[in-house]
Coordinates of C-alpha atoms and ligand atoms in Angstrom, one line a residue:
M1 CA -2.4 83.5 35.3
Q2 CA -4.7 81.2 33.3
S3 CA -2.9 79.0 30.7
L4 CA -3.7 79.9 27.1
T5 CA -4.0 76.3 26.1
L6 CA -5.4 72.9 27.0
N7 CA -2.8 71.2 24.8
K8 CA -1.5 68.4 27.1
N9 CA 1.9 68.2 25.4
V10 CA 2.5 71.9 26.0
L11 CA 1.3 71.9 29.6
K12 CA 3.4 68.9 30.5
W13 CA 6.5 70.5 29.2
I14 CA 5.7 73.8 30.9
D15 CA 5.2 72.0 34.2
E16 CA 8.7 70.4 33.8
V17 CA 10.3 73.8 33.1
V18 CA 8.5 75.5 36.0
S19 CA 9.6 72.8 38.5
L20 CA 13.1 73.1 37.2
T21 CA 13.5 76.9 37.2
K22 CA 11.0 77.8 40.0
P23 CA 9.8 81.2 38.8
E24 CA 7.8 83.4 41.2
E25 CA 5.2 84.0 38.5
V26 CA 4.2 82.6 35.1
M27 CA 2.8 84.8 32.3
W28 CA 1.5 83.5 29.0
I29 CA 2.1 86.0 26.2
D30 CA -1.2 86.4 24.3
G31 CA 0.2 88.9 21.8
S32 CA -2.3 91.7 22.7
E33 CA -0.9 95.3 22.6
E34 CA -2.4 95.8 26.1
Q35 CA -0.3 93.1 27.6
L36 CA 2.8 94.1 25.6
D37 CA 2.4 97.8 26.7
K38 CA 2.3 96.7 30.3
L39 CA 5.6 94.8 29.8
R40 CA 7.2 97.8 28.0
E41 CA 6.3 100.0 30.9
Q42 CA 7.6 97.5 33.4
A43 CA 10.9 97.1 31.5
C44 CA 11.3 100.9 31.3
N45 CA 10.7 101.2 35.1
S46 CA 13.3 98.6 35.8
G47 CA 15.8 100.2 33.4
E48 CA 16.0 97.1 31.1
I49 CA 14.9 99.3 28.2
I50 CA 14.6 103.0 27.6
A51 CA 11.8 104.6 25.6
L52 CA 13.1 106.7 22.7
N53 CA 11.9 110.1 21.5
K54 CA 8.2 109.6 20.8
E55 CA 8.0 112.0 17.9
R56 CA 11.0 110.8 16.0
Y57 CA 11.0 107.1 17.0
P58 CA 7.4 106.2 18.0
G59 CA 7.2 102.9 19.7
C60 CA 11.0 102.5 19.7
Y61 CA 13.2 101.4 22.7
Y62 CA 16.9 101.3 23.5
H63 CA 18.6 98.3 25.2
R64 CA 22.2 97.3 26.2
S65 CA 23.6 93.9 26.8
K66 CA 26.6 93.0 28.9
K67 CA 30.1 93.8 27.5
D68 CA 30.9 90.1 27.0
D69 CA 27.5 89.3 25.6
V70 CA 27.3 91.1 22.3
A71 CA 27.5 88.4 19.6
R72 CA 26.6 84.9 18.7
M73 CA 29.1 82.5 20.4
E74 CA 29.9 79.6 18.2
D75 CA 32.2 77.9 20.7
K76 CA 29.2 77.8 23.1
T77 CA 26.8 76.5 20.5
F78 CA 26.3 72.7 20.5
I79 CA 24.3 70.2 18.4
C80 CA 23.3 67.5 20.9
S81 CA 22.4 64.6 18.7
S82 CA 22.6 61.0 20.1
R83 CA 25.4 60.1 17.6
K84 CA 28.4 62.4 17.3
E85 CA 28.6 61.7 13.6
D86 CA 25.1 63.2 13.1
A87 CA 26.4 66.6 14.3
G88 CA 29.3 66.1 11.8
P89 CA 32.7 67.6 11.6
T90 CA 31.7 71.2 11.4
N91 CA 29.6 71.4 14.6
N92 CA 30.4 71.3 18.3
W93 CA 28.8 68.2 19.7
K94 CA 27.7 67.2 23.2
N95 CA 26.0 64.0 24.2
P96 CA 22.3 64.9 24.9
E97 CA 22.4 63.2 28.3
D98 CA 25.5 65.3 29.4
A99 CA 24.0 68.5 27.9
Y100 CA 20.6 68.0 29.7
K101 CA 22.5 67.3 33.0
L102 CA 24.6 70.4 32.7
G103 CA 21.7 72.5 31.6
K104 CA 19.6 71.3 34.5
E105 CA 22.3 72.2 37.0
I106 CA 22.5 75.7 35.5
F107 CA 18.7 76.2 35.2
E108 CA 17.8 74.8 38.6
N109 CA 16.0 77.5 40.6
S110 CA 17.4 80.1 38.1
M111 CA 14.0 81.9 37.9
N112 CA 13.6 82.3 41.6
G113 CA 12.0 85.7 42.3
R114 CA 11.5 86.3 38.5
T115 CA 8.6 86.0 36.1
M116 CA 8.6 83.3 33.5
Y117 CA 7.1 84.4 30.2
I118 CA 5.7 81.8 27.8
I119 CA 5.8 83.0 24.2
P120 CA 3.8 80.9 21.6
Y121 CA 5.2 81.9 18.2
S122 CA 4.9 80.9 14.6
M123 CA 7.8 80.9 12.1
G124 CA 6.0 81.7 8.9
P125 CA 2.5 83.1 8.5
V126 CA 0.2 81.5 11.0
G127 CA -1.5 78.5 9.3
S128 CA 0.7 78.4 6.2
P129 CA 1.8 74.9 5.1
F130 CA 5.4 76.1 5.3
S131 CA 5.1 77.3 8.9
K132 CA 6.2 75.8 12.2
I133 CA 5.3 76.6 15.7
G134 CA 7.6 77.1 18.7
F135 CA 7.3 78.1 22.3
E136 CA 10.0 80.2 24.0
V137 CA 10.1 80.3 27.7
T138 CA 12.2 83.1 29.0
D139 CA 12.8 85.4 32.0
S140 CA 13.6 88.4 29.9
I141 CA 11.1 91.1 28.8
Y142 CA 13.6 92.2 26.1
V143 CA 13.2 88.7 24.6
V144 CA 9.4 88.9 24.7
L145 CA 9.4 92.3 23.0
S146 CA 12.0 91.3 20.4
M147 CA 10.3 87.9 19.6
N148 CA 7.1 89.9 19.1
I149 CA 8.9 91.8 16.3
M150 CA 10.8 88.9 14.8
T151 CA 8.0 86.3 14.8
R152 CA 4.2 86.1 15.0
V153 CA 3.2 85.7 18.6
G154 CA 0.2 84.9 20.8
Q155 CA -3.2 83.3 21.0
K156 CA -3.6 82.8 17.2
V157 CA -0.5 80.5 17.3
I158 CA -1.9 78.4 20.1
D159 CA -5.2 78.1 18.1
A160 CA -3.3 77.0 15.0
L161 CA -1.4 74.3 17.1
G162 CA -4.5 72.8 18.5
D163 CA -3.6 69.6 20.5
S164 CA -0.6 68.7 18.3
N165 CA 2.8 67.8 19.7
D166 CA 4.6 69.3 16.7
F167 CA 6.3 72.3 18.3
V168 CA 9.8 73.4 19.2
R169 CA 10.4 73.6 22.9
G170 CA 12.7 76.6 23.6
L171 CA 14.0 77.4 27.1
H172 CA 15.9 80.6 27.7
G173 CA 17.2 81.9 31.0
K174 CA 19.4 84.8 31.7
C175 CA 20.6 82.9 34.9
T176 CA 23.6 85.0 36.1
L177 CA 24.9 85.9 32.6
D178 CA 28.1 84.2 33.4
I179 CA 30.1 83.7 30.2
N180 CA 31.7 80.6 31.6
Q181 CA 28.3 78.9 32.0
R182 CA 26.9 80.2 28.7
Y183 CA 25.5 77.5 26.4
I184 CA 23.3 77.2 23.4
F185 CA 22.2 73.6 23.2
H186 CA 20.2 72.2 20.3
F187 CA 18.5 68.8 20.6
P188 CA 17.3 68.2 17.1
E189 CA 15.9 64.8 17.8
D190 CA 13.7 66.3 20.6
N191 CA 12.7 69.5 18.9
T192 CA 14.3 71.3 21.9
I193 CA 16.6 74.3 22.4
W194 CA 18.2 75.4 25.8
S195 CA 20.0 78.7 26.0
C196 CA 21.4 80.0 29.3
N197 CA 23.5 82.9 30.6
S198 CA 23.1 85.1 27.6
A199 CA 20.9 88.1 26.7
Y200 CA 22.2 88.8 23.2
G201 CA 19.6 88.4 20.4
G202 CA 21.5 85.9 18.3
N203 CA 21.7 83.5 21.3
V204 CA 18.4 84.1 22.8
L205 CA 15.8 84.9 20.2
L206 CA 15.3 81.2 19.7
G207 CA 13.0 81.4 16.7
K208 CA 15.8 82.8 14.5
K209 CA 19.1 81.0 14.1
C210 CA 18.4 78.2 16.7
F211 CA 15.0 77.1 15.4
A212 CA 14.6 78.6 11.8
L213 CA 18.1 77.4 10.8
R214 CA 19.6 74.7 13.1
I215 CA 16.5 72.8 14.1
A216 CA 14.7 73.5 10.9
S217 CA 17.5 72.4 8.7
Y218 CA 17.4 69.0 10.5
Q219 CA 13.6 68.9 10.2
G220 CA 13.8 69.8 6.5
S221 CA 16.2 66.9 5.9
K222 CA 13.7 64.5 7.5
E223 CA 10.6 66.0 5.9
G224 CA 11.9 66.8 2.4
W225 CA 12.2 70.6 2.5
M226 CA 15.0 73.1 3.1
A227 CA 15.9 75.8 5.7
E228 CA 18.5 78.1 4.4
H229 CA 20.5 81.2 5.4
M230 CA 19.1 83.2 2.4
L231 CA 17.5 86.5 1.6
I232 CA 14.6 86.5 -0.8
L233 CA 13.8 89.3 -3.2
G234 CA 11.5 90.0 -6.1
I235 CA 12.5 91.8 -9.3
E236 CA 9.7 93.5 -11.1
N237 CA 10.1 94.4 -14.8
P238 CA 8.3 97.3 -16.5
Q239 CA 5.5 94.9 -17.6
G240 CA 4.8 94.3 -13.9
E241 CA 6.1 90.7 -13.9
V242 CA 8.0 89.7 -10.7
K243 CA 10.7 87.1 -10.6
Y244 CA 12.1 85.9 -7.2
V245 CA 15.6 85.0 -6.3
A246 CA 17.0 83.6 -3.0
A247 CA 20.6 84.4 -2.1
A248 CA 23.1 83.1 0.5
F249 CA 26.1 85.1 1.6
P250 CA 28.4 84.6 4.6
S251 CA 28.3 87.5 7.1
A252 CA 29.8 90.9 6.2
C253 CA 28.9 90.4 2.5
G254 CA 25.9 92.8 2.4
K255 CA 22.9 90.5 2.5
T256 CA 20.5 93.0 4.0
N257 CA 21.8 95.6 1.5
L258 CA 21.1 93.3 -1.5
A259 CA 17.7 92.3 -0.1
M260 CA 16.6 96.0 0.0
L261 CA 18.5 97.2 -3.1
I262 CA 17.4 100.3 -4.9
P263 CA 17.9 99.9 -8.7
P264 CA 20.0 102.5 -10.6
E265 CA 18.2 105.6 -12.0
I266 CA 18.1 104.3 -15.5
Y267 CA 16.2 101.2 -14.4
K268 CA 13.9 103.1 -12.1
K269 CA 12.9 105.3 -14.9
K270 CA 12.0 102.3 -17.1
G271 CA 9.8 100.9 -14.2
Y272 CA 12.0 98.2 -12.7
K273 CA 11.5 97.6 -8.9
V274 CA 13.0 95.5 -6.2
W275 CA 10.8 94.0 -3.5
T276 CA 12.0 92.5 -0.2
V277 CA 10.5 89.2 1.0
G278 CA 13.2 88.5 3.6
D279 CA 16.8 89.4 4.5
D280 CA 18.2 86.4 6.3
I281 CA 16.3 83.1 6.3
A282 CA 14.3 81.2 3.6
W283 CA 12.2 78.0 4.1
L284 CA 11.8 76.3 0.8
R285 CA 9.5 73.5 -0.4
I286 CA 8.8 71.8 -3.8
K287 CA 5.3 72.2 -5.1
E288 CA 3.3 70.3 -7.6
D289 CA 4.5 72.5 -10.4
G290 CA 8.0 71.1 -9.9
R291 CA 9.4 74.4 -8.7
L292 CA 10.9 75.5 -5.5
W293 CA 8.8 77.9 -3.4
A294 CA 10.0 80.0 -0.5
I295 CA 8.7 81.8 2.5
N296 CA 10.6 84.1 4.9
P297 CA 9.8 82.5 8.3
E298 CA 10.6 85.7 10.2
A299 CA 8.4 88.8 10.7
G300 CA 11.2 91.3 11.3
F301 CA 14.8 92.2 10.6
F302 CA 17.7 91.8 13.1
G303 CA 20.1 94.0 11.3
V304 CA 23.6 95.2 12.0
A305 CA 23.3 98.9 12.8
P306 CA 26.8 100.4 12.1
G307 CA 27.2 101.3 8.4
T308 CA 23.4 101.5 7.9
S309 CA 22.7 105.0 6.5
E310 CA 20.3 106.8 4.2
K311 CA 22.9 106.3 1.5
S312 CA 24.0 102.7 2.1
N313 CA 20.5 101.3 2.9
Y314 CA 17.7 103.7 2.9
N315 CA 15.1 101.0 3.2
A316 CA 16.7 99.3 6.2
L317 CA 17.0 102.7 7.9
M318 CA 13.4 103.5 7.3
S319 CA 12.4 100.1 8.7
T320 CA 13.7 101.2 12.1
R321 CA 11.7 104.4 12.4
K322 CA 8.9 103.0 14.4
N323 CA 8.2 100.0 16.8
A324 CA 11.9 99.0 16.7
I325 CA 14.4 98.0 19.4
F326 CA 18.0 99.2 19.2
T327 CA 20.7 97.2 21.1
N328 CA 24.2 98.4 22.0
V329 CA 24.2 101.5 19.8
A330 CA 25.0 105.0 21.2
Y331 CA 22.2 106.9 23.0
N332 CA 21.8 110.7 22.5
L333 CA 20.9 112.2 25.9
D334 CA 19.9 115.5 24.4
D335 CA 16.9 114.2 22.4
D336 CA 16.5 110.5 23.3
T337 CA 17.5 109.3 19.9
I338 CA 20.2 106.8 18.8
W339 CA 23.4 107.0 16.7
W340 CA 26.0 104.6 15.3
E341 CA 29.1 104.8 13.2
K342 CA 28.3 106.0 9.7
F343 CA 24.7 106.8 10.6
D344 CA 25.3 110.4 9.5
K345 CA 28.1 113.0 9.7
N346 CA 26.7 114.5 12.9
P347 CA 27.5 112.3 15.9
P348 CA 25.9 113.5 19.2
E349 CA 28.1 115.3 21.7
N350 CA 26.1 114.5 24.8
A351 CA 25.6 110.7 24.6
L352 CA 26.1 107.4 26.2
D353 CA 28.2 104.8 24.3
W354 CA 27.1 101.2 23.9
Q355 CA 28.4 100.4 27.4
G356 CA 26.5 103.2 29.0
N357 CA 29.6 105.5 29.5
P358 CA 29.4 109.2 28.8
W359 CA 30.4 109.7 25.2
N360 CA 31.1 112.7 23.0
G361 CA 30.9 111.6 19.4
K362 CA 32.7 114.7 18.1
T363 CA 35.8 114.3 20.2
S364 CA 36.0 110.7 21.4
M365 CA 38.4 108.3 19.7
E366 CA 36.3 105.4 21.0
R367 CA 33.3 103.9 19.1
G368 CA 29.8 105.0 20.2
A369 CA 28.1 101.8 19.0
H370 CA 29.4 98.2 19.3
P371 CA 30.4 96.9 15.8
N372 CA 27.7 94.2 16.2
S373 CA 25.1 96.5 17.6
R374 CA 21.7 95.7 16.2
F375 CA 18.2 97.0 15.3
T376 CA 15.2 94.7 15.6
A377 CA 12.6 96.1 13.2
P378 CA 9.2 94.9 11.9
A379 CA 9.4 93.8 8.3
I380 CA 6.2 95.6 7.6
N381 CA 7.9 98.9 8.1
C382 CA 10.2 98.4 5.1
P383 CA 9.3 100.7 2.2
C384 CA 10.1 98.0 -0.4
I385 CA 8.4 95.1 1.4
S386 CA 6.9 92.7 -1.1
K387 CA 3.1 92.4 -1.1
E388 CA 3.8 88.7 -1.2
W389 CA 5.9 88.7 1.9
E390 CA 3.2 87.1 4.1
S391 CA 1.8 84.9 1.3
P392 CA 1.0 81.5 2.9
D393 CA 1.9 79.9 -0.4
G394 CA 5.4 81.5 -0.6
V395 CA 7.0 82.8 -3.8
P396 CA 8.4 80.7 -6.7
I397 CA 12.2 80.9 -6.8
S398 CA 13.8 81.4 -10.3
A399 CA 17.4 81.6 -9.2
I400 CA 19.6 80.7 -6.2
I401 CA 22.6 82.9 -5.8
F402 CA 25.7 82.2 -3.7
G403 CA 28.1 85.0 -3.0
G404 CA 31.3 85.5 -1.2
R405 CA 34.0 88.1 -0.8
R406 CA 36.8 87.1 -3.2
A407 CA 39.5 89.6 -4.1
K408 CA 40.8 87.7 -7.1
T409 CA 39.3 84.3 -7.7
A410 CA 35.6 84.6 -8.5
P411 CA 34.3 86.6 -11.5
L412 CA 31.5 89.1 -11.0
V413 CA 29.0 86.4 -11.8
Y414 CA 28.8 82.9 -13.2
Q415 CA 26.2 80.3 -13.6
S416 CA 26.5 76.7 -12.7
R417 CA 26.0 74.1 -15.5
N418 CA 23.1 72.4 -13.7
W419 CA 21.7 71.7 -10.2
K420 CA 24.4 69.2 -9.2
H421 CA 27.2 71.6 -10.2
G422 CA 25.3 74.4 -8.4
V423 CA 25.4 72.3 -5.2
F424 CA 29.1 72.0 -5.7
V425 CA 29.4 75.7 -6.1
G426 CA 27.4 76.3 -2.9
S427 CA 29.3 73.6 -1.0
T428 CA 32.6 75.4 -1.7
L429 CA 31.3 78.9 -0.9
A430 CA 34.0 80.9 0.7
S431 CA 34.8 84.4 1.8
E432 CA 38.1 86.2 2.4
T433 CA 38.9 88.2 5.5
T434 CA 39.5 91.9 4.9
A435 CA 42.5 93.8 6.2
A436 CA 40.3 95.7 8.6
A437 CA 39.0 92.5 10.2
S438 CA 42.2 90.5 10.7
G439 CA 45.2 92.3 9.5
K440 CA 45.7 89.6 6.9
I441 CA 44.1 89.9 3.5
G442 CA 42.8 86.9 1.6
V443 CA 42.5 84.3 4.3
V444 CA 39.9 82.0 2.7
R445 CA 37.1 80.7 5.0
R446 CA 34.9 78.0 3.6
D447 CA 31.3 78.6 4.6
P448 CA 29.2 76.1 2.6
M449 CA 25.9 77.7 1.5
A450 CA 26.7 80.3 4.2
M451 CA 25.4 77.7 6.7
L452 CA 28.6 76.8 8.5
P453 CA 27.4 78.1 11.9
F454 CA 23.8 77.2 11.3
C455 CA 23.5 73.7 9.9
G456 CA 21.9 71.5 12.6
Y457 CA 23.3 68.2 11.4
N458 CA 26.1 66.6 9.4
M459 CA 27.4 68.8 6.6
G460 CA 28.0 65.9 4.3
D461 CA 24.4 64.7 4.8
Y462 CA 23.2 68.3 4.2
F463 CA 24.9 68.3 0.8
S464 CA 23.2 65.0 0.0
H465 CA 19.9 66.5 0.9
W466 CA 20.5 69.4 -1.5
L467 CA 21.3 66.8 -4.3
E468 CA 18.1 64.9 -3.5
M469 CA 16.0 68.0 -3.6
G470 CA 17.4 68.7 -7.1
E471 CA 16.4 65.2 -8.2
K472 CA 12.8 65.8 -7.1
M473 CA 12.3 69.1 -9.0
S474 CA 11.2 69.1 -12.7
N475 CA 11.9 72.8 -12.9
P476 CA 14.6 73.7 -10.3
P477 CA 16.0 77.2 -9.8
K478 CA 19.2 78.0 -11.8
I479 CA 22.2 78.4 -9.5
F480 CA 24.6 81.3 -9.7
H481 CA 27.6 82.7 -7.9
V482 CA 28.4 86.4 -7.6
N483 CA 31.3 88.4 -6.2
W484 CA 30.9 92.1 -5.7
F485 CA 34.4 92.4 -4.1
R486 CA 37.0 91.7 -6.8
T487 CA 39.9 94.1 -6.5
N488 CA 42.5 95.5 -8.9
D489 CA 46.3 95.6 -8.4
N490 CA 45.8 98.6 -6.1
S491 CA 43.4 96.6 -3.9
E492 CA 40.5 98.9 -5.0
F493 CA 37.1 97.4 -5.7
M494 CA 36.5 97.1 -9.4
W495 CA 32.7 96.9 -9.2
P496 CA 30.7 99.7 -7.7
G497 CA 28.3 97.4 -5.8
Y498 CA 25.2 98.5 -3.9
G499 CA 22.3 99.5 -6.3
E500 CA 24.5 98.7 -9.3
N501 CA 24.3 95.0 -8.4
F502 CA 20.9 95.2 -10.0
R503 CA 22.7 94.9 -13.4
V504 CA 23.9 91.5 -12.4
L505 CA 20.5 90.5 -11.2
E506 CA 19.1 91.5 -14.6
W507 CA 21.6 89.1 -16.3
I508 CA 20.6 86.3 -13.9
I509 CA 16.9 86.8 -14.6
N510 CA 17.7 87.0 -18.4
R511 CA 19.5 83.6 -18.1
C512 CA 16.6 82.1 -16.3
E513 CA 14.3 83.2 -19.1
N514 CA 16.7 82.0 -21.8
K515 CA 17.0 85.6 -23.1
V516 CA 20.8 85.7 -23.3
D517 CA 23.5 83.3 -24.3
A518 CA 26.7 82.8 -22.2
D519 CA 30.2 81.5 -22.8
I520 CA 31.0 78.1 -21.3
A521 CA 34.1 78.4 -19.2
E522 CA 36.1 76.0 -16.9
I523 CA 34.0 77.0 -13.9
G524 CA 30.5 77.4 -15.6
F525 CA 28.7 79.9 -17.7
I526 CA 30.2 83.4 -17.9
P527 CA 28.3 86.4 -19.2
R528 CA 29.3 88.0 -22.5
E529 CA 30.4 91.5 -21.9
E530 CA 27.7 93.0 -24.0
D531 CA 25.0 91.3 -21.9
I532 CA 25.9 93.1 -18.7
N533 CA 24.1 96.4 -19.1
T534 CA 26.5 99.3 -18.4
E535 CA 24.2 102.1 -19.5
G536 CA 24.6 105.0 -17.1
L537 CA 27.6 103.4 -15.4
D538 CA 31.1 104.8 -15.5
I539 CA 33.1 101.6 -16.0
K540 CA 35.8 100.9 -18.6
D541 CA 35.4 98.0 -21.0
E542 CA 38.7 96.5 -19.8
V543 CA 37.6 96.6 -16.2
L544 CA 34.4 94.7 -17.0
Q545 CA 36.5 92.3 -19.1
E546 CA 38.7 91.7 -16.1
L547 CA 35.7 91.4 -13.7
L548 CA 34.4 88.6 -15.9
S549 CA 37.8 86.9 -16.4
I550 CA 39.0 83.7 -14.7
D551 CA 42.5 83.5 -13.3
I552 CA 43.5 79.9 -13.8
D553 CA 46.3 80.0 -11.3
S554 CA 44.2 81.3 -8.4
W555 CA 41.5 78.8 -9.3
L556 CA 44.0 76.0 -9.1
D557 CA 45.0 77.2 -5.6
D558 CA 41.3 77.3 -4.7
V559 CA 41.0 73.6 -5.8
K560 CA 43.7 72.8 -3.3
S561 CA 41.8 74.6 -0.5
I562 CA 38.5 72.8 -1.6
E563 CA 40.3 69.5 -1.4
E564 CA 41.4 70.3 2.2
F565 CA 37.9 71.3 3.1
Y566 CA 36.3 68.2 1.6
K567 CA 38.8 66.1 3.5
K568 CA 37.4 67.6 6.7
I569 CA 33.9 66.7 5.7
G570 CA 35.1 63.2 5.3
E571 CA 33.2 60.1 4.2
T572 CA 29.7 61.6 4.2
L573 CA 30.8 63.9 1.4
P574 CA 28.5 62.8 -1.6
K575 CA 30.5 61.3 -4.4
E576 CA 28.7 63.6 -6.9
L577 CA 30.6 66.6 -5.3
R578 CA 33.9 64.8 -5.5
E579 CA 33.2 64.2 -9.2
E580 CA 32.4 67.9 -9.7
L581 CA 35.8 68.7 -8.1
T582 CA 37.6 66.4 -10.4
V583 CA 35.8 68.0 -13.4
L584 CA 36.8 71.4 -12.3
K585 CA 40.4 70.4 -11.7
C586 CA 40.6 68.8 -15.2
N587 CA 39.1 71.8 -16.9
L588 CA 41.6 74.1 -15.1
N589 CA 44.6 71.9 -15.9
N590 CA 43.5 71.7 -19.6
A591 CA 43.3 75.4 -19.7
M592 CA 46.7 75.8 -18.1
E593 CA 48.2 73.4 -20.6
E594 CA 46.6 75.2 -23.5
S595 CA 47.9 78.5 -22.3
I596 CA 51.5 77.1 -22.0
A597 CA 51.2 75.5 -25.5
Ligands
LIG601 C1 23.0 87.2 11.6 C2 24.2 86.4 11.3 O1 22.9 87.9 12.6 O2 24.2 85.8 10.2 O3 22.1 87.3 10.7 O4 25.0 86.3 12.1
LIG602 MN1 22.3 85.8 9.2

């Protein structure tokens, strides 16, 4: 097939990849529906995907990956910088020479008898000053079809690239899917990603975590911008003004739910609305107005299926009703539809489970869908998608929100004193494991800015970059921390969560607009009770009081755990953050002494 480009940099690299992997055929993905339709048909014929019920799920397909290939594999993920210290203490590191050598051994002849697909894609709207271009070479049609949902693909991307050498070179091969030979290598200094022996989205849709977070965070540090693991949403008030916030949460804290939140009835009646710009990744740049602006570099959602229902996240569910791909969920043989745990109360009786075994959802004790089964859905399907979601200029960010799952320590919401303190709050972000996940409640895992698995360089240098970005902004976003997961003595959640989180967002926006005062506490600004609107919410005053309270003892414990974590970061930890830790410790010790006196 004719190459889609005359770009010598691209062609030279493709030649190298072809002579390494030796595919039988090479196909350039031009992004046309005609070409994609042929690939869909071919993948249906080979059994790689199954077409779902055309009336109920038009344009949707079902896919399964291997039993041992169902999640991101952090122990197989490497940052291959020339110097080990540039990968830092939180990443696995491999010397680039060794990684290329090992990769070449695995990829050699691996596409014999297969077709190699070359996918030109843009992260961000094509041509936006925020956007970046990548190529993914793959031997999987599933990857082609999924990349076509998650990114902008095809000839228009090639045209935007012109003869530039500024593109990320991604090589993916299924090889033999051998878990022992599975690697996800990132070469930040070469704009290169190699992923082999996996077919699971998080490891093989190279535009997402590999490029848009790991490589892009490195690029951002060199070029003066930021790539963050953040949702972006807009909050519209009854006057029609929209304010945007970006929010970072570690996994299992409800990021997609917050991104697509439906405000409580009393707010809806008044005319408040929430608009989704993105649910997972934000690329942020400072503009001439001294503010931070953000785009969502993706074009789709790669969401966790189980737990998604009309009740828990109507907007996410509706996003999957056409042109979506479902992976590792249960397949209903009676009507060619899909099902997962908590989808509804009516599991299919004549189905296949996520491994393809016969499964009766009414009688089986086994799960139908894998806990990390996924949907890949076009963002444009989302009923609350923002009209700015593809704006090449991005949206201005009023607030950055960090959040974790903390049973006791963190209050419902607090505001940092300033940017530097906010960076401290983000750098110490943590979440606790739940009983369901580990059998042990309250094991704190530090996940700075929710970027622990995704920061493509040294975490201490990443913190410095955050501080430098703050220095450059005349009007930086205010930084907040939220915690929807505080529990009472009976281990019950005290805050209702979901749509009711809108009440906290309202306080955050009011703070950004200087509309409400707050109390200054040891850890930052805490809302006054009367400033959290509880109209229409069944919550007792003393519960709200407790939700906003600070338990000095558990904060002092937290300080110890932060000290440990900072020790691990080592000498690249910026001194500003050490100072913030000292301030926090002093504030807490003073409070403790006062309470004893
Ligand atoms: C994701 C993740 O899949 O953070 O978005 O793991
Ligand atoms: Mn994520």
